[in-house]
Coordinates of C-alpha atoms in Angstrom, one line a residue:
M206 CA 27.5 46.2 13.8
F207 CA 26.5 48.9 11.2
T208 CA 26.0 46.3 8.5
M209 CA 23.8 44.1 10.7
V210 CA 21.6 47.1 11.7
L211 CA 21.4 48.1 8.0
C212 CA 20.4 44.6 7.0
L213 CA 17.8 44.5 9.7
F214 CA 16.4 47.9 8.5
I215 CA 16.3 46.6 4.9
A216 CA 14.7 43.4 6.0
V217 CA 11.9 45.3 7.8
M218 CA 11.4 47.5 4.7
L219 CA 11.2 44.6 2.2
P220 CA 7.6 43.8 2.9
M221 CA 6.7 47.4 2.3
L222 CA 8.6 47.4 -1.0
A223 CA 6.9 44.1 -2.0
K224 CA 3.5 45.8 -1.6
G225 CA 4.2 47.8 -4.8
P226 CA 3.4 45.1 -7.3
V227 CA 0.4 44.0 -5.2
A228 CA -1.0 47.6 -5.4
A229 CA -0.3 47.7 -9.1
A230 CA -2.2 44.4 -9.6
M231 CA -5.1 45.7 -7.5
H232 CA -5.2 48.9 -9.6
K233 CA -5.6 46.8 -12.7
L234 CA -8.5 45.0 -11.0
G235 CA -10.8 48.0 -11.2
G236 CA -8.8 50.4 -9.1
Y237 CA -7.3 50.1 -5.7
N238 CA -10.1 49.4 -3.2
N239 CA -8.9 51.2 -0.1
K240 CA -12.1 50.5 1.8
H241 CA -11.7 46.7 1.4
P242 CA -8.2 45.9 0.2
R243 CA -8.0 42.4 1.6
A244 CA -11.3 41.4 -0.1
Q245 CA -9.9 42.8 -3.4
Q246 CA -6.5 41.0 -2.8
A247 CA -8.4 37.7 -2.4
Q248 CA -9.6 38.1 -6.0
L249 CA -6.1 38.5 -7.4
T250 CA -4.9 35.7 -9.8
G251 CA -1.7 35.1 -11.7
F252 CA 0.8 37.8 -11.3
G253 CA -1.3 39.6 -8.6
A254 CA -1.7 36.5 -6.5
R255 CA 2.1 35.8 -6.8
A256 CA 2.8 39.4 -5.8
L257 CA 0.5 39.1 -2.8
A258 CA 2.2 35.8 -1.7
A259 CA 5.6 37.3 -2.1
H260 CA 4.5 40.3 0.0
Q261 CA 3.2 38.0 2.7
N262 CA 6.2 35.8 2.7
A263 CA 8.4 38.9 3.2
F264 CA 6.7 39.4 6.6
E265 CA 7.3 35.7 7.4
A266 CA 11.0 35.9 6.7
V267 CA 11.5 39.1 8.8
I268 CA 9.8 37.4 11.7
M269 CA 12.8 34.9 11.8
F270 CA 15.6 37.2 10.7
A271 CA 14.9 40.0 13.1
P272 CA 15.4 38.0 16.3
A273 CA 18.6 36.5 14.8
A274 CA 20.0 39.9 13.9
L275 CA 19.1 41.3 17.3
S276 CA 20.6 38.3 19.1
A277 CA 23.8 38.8 17.1
M278 CA 24.0 42.4 18.2
I279 CA 23.6 41.4 21.8
V280 CA 26.4 38.8 21.7
G281 CA 28.7 40.7 19.3
V282 CA 28.4 40.6 15.5
S283 CA 31.1 38.8 13.7
K284 CA 32.1 39.3 10.0
E285 CA 30.6 35.9 9.2
M286 CA 27.3 37.0 10.7
E287 CA 27.4 40.2 8.7
L288 CA 28.1 38.3 5.6
A289 CA 25.2 35.9 6.3
A290 CA 22.9 39.0 6.9
M291 CA 24.0 40.5 3.5
V292 CA 23.4 37.2 1.7
F293 CA 20.0 37.0 3.4
I294 CA 19.0 40.4 2.1
G295 CA 20.2 39.5 -1.4
A296 CA 18.4 36.2 -1.3
R297 CA 15.2 37.9 -0.2
V298 CA 15.3 40.4 -3.0
V299 CA 16.0 37.7 -5.6
Y300 CA 13.3 35.5 -4.0
N301 CA 10.7 38.3 -4.5
L302 CA 11.7 38.8 -8.2
L303 CA 11.6 35.0 -8.8
Y304 CA 8.2 34.8 -7.3
L305 CA 6.9 37.6 -9.5
A306 CA 8.5 35.9 -12.5
N307 CA 6.8 32.5 -11.6
L308 CA 10.1 30.7 -11.4
H309 CA 9.1 28.4 -8.5
L310 CA 12.1 26.0 -8.3
F311 CA 14.7 28.8 -8.3
R312 CA 12.4 30.7 -5.9
S313 CA 12.4 27.8 -3.5
L314 CA 16.2 27.4 -3.6
T315 CA 16.6 31.1 -2.9
W316 CA 14.1 30.8 0.0
A317 CA 16.3 28.0 1.4
V318 CA 19.4 30.2 1.1
G319 CA 17.7 33.0 3.1
L320 CA 16.5 30.6 5.7
G321 CA 20.0 29.0 5.9
C322 CA 21.5 32.4 6.6
T323 CA 19.1 33.1 9.4
V324 CA 19.8 29.7 11.0
Y325 CA 23.5 30.3 10.6
I326 CA 23.3 33.6 12.5
F327 CA 21.3 31.9 15.3
W328 CA 23.9 29.1 15.4
Q329 CA 26.7 31.6 15.7
V330 CA 24.9 33.4 18.5
L331 CA 24.5 30.0 20.3
V332 CA 28.2 29.2 19.9
A333 CA 29.1 32.7 21.3
L334 CA 27.1 32.2 24.5

């Protein structure tokens, strides 16, 4: 169970970590506009726009992973579920790096791996019910 809780914590923190490159890109765009950050983010292009998209996608991924992880904790976490959670975290870290590097095909494959892990955990929960 510890591994699942740790993976859940990391998944929740990944959007915050993904904000770093966004903030750096905003700083290069005339300094970080703390009064209107979303308006400034809308002006980002290239690396900055990709960083923002990766940041936003991290929130989208955690919206699916969190209920899967919590459901697994309710029914009982198996080693297979823990492995899927660890692969999910690895895939999400690699996904973010691939997004920043503009490697879209590998990024999409990595996204699918992460999604597959989440679906697998949900499936294992359903089987356990």
